[in-house]
Amino acid sequence: MGKNVLILLLCAFAWVACEAPAVEEDQTNETTTEMEQAEYAIVIHGGAGTITRADLTEEQDSAYRAALNAALDIGEGILKEGGTAIDAVEQTIHYLEDSPLFNAGKGAVFTNEGRNEMDASIMMGVDRMAGAVGGVSNVKHPISAARAVMEKSPHVLLTGKGAEQFSADNGLEIVDPSYFYTQRRWDALQRAKAREEDKGEAQVELDHDDRKKGTVGCVALDKEGNIVAGTSTGGMTNKRWNRLGDSPIIGAGTFADNATCGVSCTGHGEYFIRWAVAYDVGARMAYKGLDLETAAREVVHEELVKAGGEGGLIALDRYGNVSMPFNSEGMYRGYAKPGERVVAIYQE
Ligand code: ASP
């Protein structure tokens, strides 16, 4: 009798031992099949702010949509062909930096001293390598300088003259600072200064161009499953004292980790720095087990709103899910994945 019980117990144990891994495997399969896996995905922003339908003429509206579509075409083309997320992010942001429509590269806003000081950063989700530059005035594509810092220096963030020297030494395209002059941004600075005089106190304008913002960002997921995030900006109109915003700060304006998500932010940088916004989205996924959309919405619509920080972000996870929340009136934005393309400006 005792022997039979023992045999029975042994059989039961053997059965459990054999079956247990199978059950575990099934559960894993279930969670992965529940999430639809996109082969690749790319999401971009061209800045958040007070952008309403009434603010843009029909021509401006279609110019922005065309530029966002053209930028997505570049990134999607690279990813579709099996290119890397880092190339997709860099090339997509190049296009946006070359466009005078956005506050990055060519279209960068002016500082109080009438200069253009640009910031950019980039981060790889696979190993958390990152690079950034702050306050550069003669580098045509600041996002490439950020990439060079990541790939060719032992550092993460270089600023000012040193960052410019490093960029030149590493063969990046250097231009005369006058390349960044655009009438529209110059006029915006004059209006900001006039408002400052009116109010009789220093006004660091949050609005780049009469309340339209134009920082650019891109997050991509390639066919290898790697996530890369990048951000590039001219900062804020009428900024002083070599002010840096969140855009060159890893964890604030840009963050990527293959285990959770990639994020690029736009908005009032001082809040995004103090609330570690880009990192916070990933942290909520990692520590609270939230999905991307819930994590991103909590940060933008709860934390930032409570704090009074205006702006938004773009994010994607390793499945290619995309989130683009903003608490301002509008955000130039769009995404592409196989068989899907969205470009939007207002709350629509
Ligand atoms: N976040 C940028 C900054 O504070 C500005 C923006 O995104 O519009 O410099």
Tab-separated table of C-alpha atoms in Angstrom, residues 21-253:
chain	number	residue	atom	x	y	z
A	21	PRO	CA	7.266	24.005	-18.513
A	22	ALA	CA	4.682	23.392	-21.219
A	23	VAL	CA	2.130	25.423	-19.284
A	24	GLU	CA	4.624	28.220	-18.783
A	25	GLU	CA	5.506	28.230	-22.460
A	26	ASP	CA	1.841	28.407	-23.415
A	27	GLN	CA	1.398	31.428	-21.178
A	28	THR	CA	4.384	33.162	-22.743
A	29	ASN	CA	3.044	32.426	-26.200
A	30	GLU	CA	-0.292	33.770	-25.206
A	31	THR	CA	1.086	37.116	-24.094
A	32	THR	CA	3.244	37.527	-27.163
A	33	THR	CA	0.500	36.571	-29.598
A	34	GLU	CA	-1.931	38.861	-27.785
A	35	MET	CA	0.384	41.774	-28.645
A	36	GLU	CA	0.521	42.269	-32.351
A	37	GLN	CA	4.140	42.544	-33.418
A	38	ALA	CA	4.817	45.169	-36.080
A	39	GLU	CA	7.749	44.326	-38.357
A	40	TYR	CA	8.950	47.914	-37.942
A	41	ALA	CA	7.494	51.228	-36.802
A	42	ILE	CA	8.434	54.898	-36.826
A	43	VAL	CA	6.871	57.876	-35.078
A	44	ILE	CA	7.797	61.561	-35.383
A	45	HIS	CA	6.881	64.937	-33.935
A	46	GLY	CA	7.475	68.458	-35.145
A	47	GLY	CA	6.720	70.226	-31.864
A	48	ALA	CA	3.759	70.827	-29.569
A	49	GLY	CA	2.068	74.072	-28.579
A	50	THR	CA	-0.864	76.313	-29.199
A	51	ILE	CA	-1.547	75.112	-32.690
A	52	THR	CA	-5.208	75.367	-33.606
A	53	ARG	CA	-6.949	75.107	-36.936
A	54	ALA	CA	-7.470	78.877	-36.841
A	55	ASP	CA	-3.703	79.456	-36.458
A	56	LEU	CA	-2.703	77.847	-39.742
A	57	THR	CA	-3.729	78.851	-43.225
A	58	GLU	CA	-4.706	76.030	-45.565
A	59	GLU	CA	-1.325	76.357	-47.273
A	60	GLN	CA	0.570	76.167	-43.983
A	61	ASP	CA	-1.509	73.190	-42.890
A	62	SER	CA	-0.711	71.288	-46.063
A	63	ALA	CA	2.967	72.335	-45.987
A	64	TYR	CA	3.321	70.844	-42.482
A	65	ARG	CA	1.477	67.665	-43.443
A	66	ALA	CA	3.593	67.287	-46.572
A	67	ALA	CA	6.795	67.741	-44.556
A	68	LEU	CA	5.708	65.205	-41.927
A	69	ASN	CA	4.826	62.718	-44.673
A	70	ALA	CA	8.130	63.281	-46.454
A	71	ALA	CA	10.014	62.727	-43.198
A	72	LEU	CA	8.098	59.509	-42.542
A	73	ASP	CA	8.812	58.355	-46.112
A	74	ILE	CA	12.539	58.644	-45.421
A	75	GLY	CA	12.490	56.737	-42.155
A	76	GLU	CA	10.017	54.126	-43.312
A	77	GLY	CA	12.019	53.554	-46.491
A	78	ILE	CA	15.112	52.732	-44.421
A	79	LEU	CA	13.263	50.439	-42.005
A	80	LYS	CA	11.342	48.612	-44.741
A	81	GLU	CA	14.621	47.725	-46.443
A	82	GLY	CA	15.934	46.267	-43.189
A	83	GLY	CA	17.991	49.337	-42.272
A	84	THR	CA	18.760	50.181	-38.653
A	85	ALA	CA	16.634	52.288	-36.340
A	86	ILE	CA	19.602	54.593	-35.712
A	87	ASP	CA	19.924	55.390	-39.432
A	88	ALA	CA	16.173	55.853	-39.734
A	89	VAL	CA	16.102	58.289	-36.805
A	90	GLU	CA	19.145	60.253	-37.992
A	91	GLN	CA	17.990	60.574	-41.601
A	92	THR	CA	14.407	61.424	-40.691
A	93	ILE	CA	15.587	64.150	-38.320
A	94	HIS	CA	17.991	65.468	-40.995
A	95	TYR	CA	15.010	66.132	-43.194
A	96	LEU	CA	13.192	67.959	-40.398
A	97	GLU	CA	16.358	69.903	-39.519
A	98	ASP	CA	16.681	71.028	-43.142
A	99	SER	CA	13.095	72.288	-43.243
A	100	PRO	CA	12.559	75.927	-42.197
A	101	LEU	CA	9.137	74.907	-40.873
A	102	PHE	CA	10.472	73.342	-37.698
A	103	ASN	CA	12.445	74.710	-34.772
A	104	ALA	CA	15.540	72.593	-35.366
A	105	GLY	CA	18.526	73.034	-37.677
A	106	LYS	CA	17.639	75.518	-40.442
A	107	GLY	CA	14.461	76.736	-38.714
A	108	ALA	CA	15.979	77.132	-35.235
A	109	VAL	CA	14.658	80.010	-33.116
A	110	PHE	CA	16.792	82.917	-31.899
A	111	THR	CA	18.268	83.504	-28.472
A	112	ASN	CA	18.006	86.889	-26.766
A	113	GLU	CA	21.426	87.761	-28.203
A	114	GLY	CA	20.136	87.033	-31.725
A	115	ARG	CA	22.013	83.752	-32.109
A	116	ASN	CA	20.854	80.213	-32.818
A	117	GLU	CA	21.917	77.687	-30.209
A	118	MET	CA	20.823	74.158	-30.978
A	119	ASP	CA	20.482	71.074	-28.816
A	120	ALA	CA	20.049	67.417	-29.819
A	121	SER	CA	20.269	63.934	-28.370
A	122	ILE	CA	19.981	60.323	-29.450
A	123	MET	CA	19.709	57.046	-27.514
A	124	MET	CA	19.855	53.347	-28.401
A	125	GLY	CA	17.455	50.980	-26.681
A	126	VAL	CA	19.672	47.938	-27.096
A	127	ASP	CA	22.451	49.028	-24.719
A	128	ARG	CA	21.388	52.496	-23.523
A	129	MET	CA	24.270	54.115	-25.351
A	130	ALA	CA	23.519	57.800	-25.845
A	131	GLY	CA	24.981	61.022	-27.198
A	132	ALA	CA	23.975	64.661	-27.052
A	133	VAL	CA	25.082	68.191	-27.882
A	134	GLY	CA	23.931	71.466	-26.355
A	135	GLY	CA	24.237	75.046	-27.576
A	136	VAL	CA	25.881	74.460	-30.962
A	137	SER	CA	25.668	77.312	-33.465
A	138	ASN	CA	27.372	76.091	-36.620
A	139	VAL	CA	26.610	72.376	-36.957
A	140	LYS	CA	24.189	71.865	-39.823
A	141	HIS	CA	22.721	68.654	-38.420
A	142	PRO	CA	22.904	68.639	-34.608
A	143	ILE	CA	21.385	65.135	-34.478
A	144	SER	CA	24.464	63.807	-36.310
A	145	ALA	CA	26.690	65.547	-33.785
A	146	ALA	CA	24.738	63.752	-31.031
A	147	ARG	CA	25.272	60.443	-32.827
A	148	ALA	CA	28.981	61.173	-33.200
A	149	VAL	CA	29.295	61.912	-29.473
A	150	MET	CA	27.723	58.521	-28.786
A	151	GLU	CA	29.815	56.596	-31.293
A	152	LYS	CA	33.136	58.421	-31.270
A	153	SER	CA	33.635	59.849	-27.795
A	154	PRO	CA	33.646	58.375	-24.300
A	155	HIS	CA	31.063	60.993	-23.257
A	156	VAL	CA	27.319	61.500	-23.414
A	157	LEU	CA	26.862	65.304	-23.545
A	158	LEU	CA	29.127	67.945	-25.082
A	159	THR	CA	28.253	71.644	-25.163
A	160	GLY	CA	29.160	74.919	-26.868
A	161	LYS	CA	32.568	75.473	-28.434
A	162	GLY	CA	33.805	72.026	-27.434
A	163	ALA	CA	30.849	70.331	-29.093
A	164	GLU	CA	31.449	72.419	-32.226
A	165	GLN	CA	35.149	71.531	-32.246
A	166	PHE	CA	34.345	67.857	-31.763
A	167	SER	CA	31.819	67.990	-34.624
A	168	ALA	CA	34.340	69.614	-36.980
A	169	ASP	CA	37.057	67.135	-35.983
A	170	ASN	CA	34.702	64.282	-36.769
A	171	GLY	CA	33.879	65.507	-40.257
A	172	LEU	CA	30.360	66.800	-39.659
A	173	GLU	CA	29.030	69.541	-41.899
A	174	ILE	CA	29.864	72.949	-40.429
A	175	VAL	CA	28.066	76.043	-41.735
A	176	ASP	CA	28.327	79.761	-41.161
A	177	PRO	CA	25.927	80.675	-38.316
A	178	SER	CA	24.078	82.926	-40.781
A	179	TYR	CA	22.765	79.732	-42.439
A	180	PHE	CA	20.250	79.520	-39.568
A	181	TYR	CA	18.796	82.988	-40.168
A	182	THR	CA	15.142	82.910	-41.141
A	183	GLN	CA	13.018	86.056	-41.231
A	184	ARG	CA	10.131	84.331	-39.519
A	185	ARG	CA	12.174	83.366	-36.448
A	186	TRP	CA	13.897	86.774	-36.350
A	187	ASP	CA	10.503	88.486	-36.309
A	188	ALA	CA	9.383	86.107	-33.549
A	189	LEU	CA	12.352	87.217	-31.431
A	190	GLN	CA	11.516	90.889	-31.987
A	191	ARG	CA	7.922	90.248	-30.876
A	192	ALA	CA	9.141	88.341	-27.807
A	193	LYS	CA	11.429	91.226	-26.883
A	194	ALA	CA	8.614	93.736	-27.337
A	195	ARG	CA	6.386	91.679	-25.027
A	196	GLU	CA	9.254	91.599	-22.546
A	197	GLU	CA	9.526	95.368	-22.601
A	198	ASP	CA	5.777	95.706	-22.156
A	199	LYS	CA	5.774	93.523	-19.077
A	200	GLY	CA	8.943	95.072	-17.681
A	201	GLU	CA	10.430	91.733	-16.682
A	202	ALA	CA	12.524	89.003	-18.284
A	203	GLN	CA	10.318	86.772	-20.378
A	204	VAL	CA	11.796	83.476	-21.383
A	205	GLU	CA	9.255	82.772	-24.043
A	206	LEU	CA	7.848	79.276	-23.951
A	207	ASP	CA	6.378	79.833	-27.336
A	208	HIS	CA	8.742	79.610	-30.223
A	209	ASP	CA	6.751	81.304	-32.818
A	210	ASP	CA	3.793	83.087	-31.372
A	211	ARG	CA	2.865	79.990	-29.440
A	212	LYS	CA	3.667	77.438	-32.105
A	213	LYS	CA	6.445	75.057	-31.185
A	214	GLY	CA	8.594	73.149	-33.577
A	215	THR	CA	11.187	70.950	-31.891
A	216	VAL	CA	11.522	67.692	-33.816
A	217	GLY	CA	11.845	64.102	-32.699
A	218	CYS	CA	11.756	60.573	-34.025
A	219	VAL	CA	11.537	57.105	-32.486
A	220	ALA	CA	12.008	53.990	-34.599
A	221	LEU	CA	11.796	50.222	-34.161
A	222	ASP	CA	13.737	48.227	-36.732
A	223	LYS	CA	13.332	44.653	-37.944
A	224	GLU	CA	15.984	43.519	-35.455
A	225	GLY	CA	13.738	44.733	-32.637
A	226	ASN	CA	15.968	47.683	-31.716
A	227	ILE	CA	14.429	50.942	-30.575
A	228	VAL	CA	16.212	54.286	-31.072
A	229	ALA	CA	14.957	57.738	-30.037
A	230	GLY	CA	16.253	61.165	-31.082
A	231	THR	CA	15.334	64.818	-30.539
A	232	SER	CA	16.627	68.070	-32.085
A	233	THR	CA	15.709	71.674	-31.296
A	234	GLY	CA	16.597	75.353	-31.359
A	235	GLY	CA	15.160	75.620	-27.835
A	236	MET	CA	12.991	78.574	-26.901
A	237	THR	CA	12.756	82.019	-28.479
A	238	ASN	CA	14.549	84.696	-26.450
A	239	LYS	CA	16.372	82.183	-24.235
A	240	ARG	CA	19.448	83.580	-22.425
A	241	TRP	CA	22.543	82.558	-20.579
A	242	ASN	CA	23.262	79.450	-22.665
A	243	ARG	CA	20.050	77.924	-21.405
A	244	LEU	CA	19.643	74.242	-22.206
A	245	GLY	CA	16.227	72.617	-22.329
A	246	ASP	CA	15.231	68.983	-22.018
A	247	SER	CA	16.052	68.058	-25.615
A	248	PRO	CA	19.759	67.310	-25.023
A	249	ILE	CA	19.097	65.700	-21.636
A	250	ILE	CA	18.897	61.905	-21.708
A	251	GLY	CA	15.954	60.781	-19.598
A	252	ALA	CA	14.229	64.161	-19.911
A	253	GLY	CA	13.752	64.862	-23.633
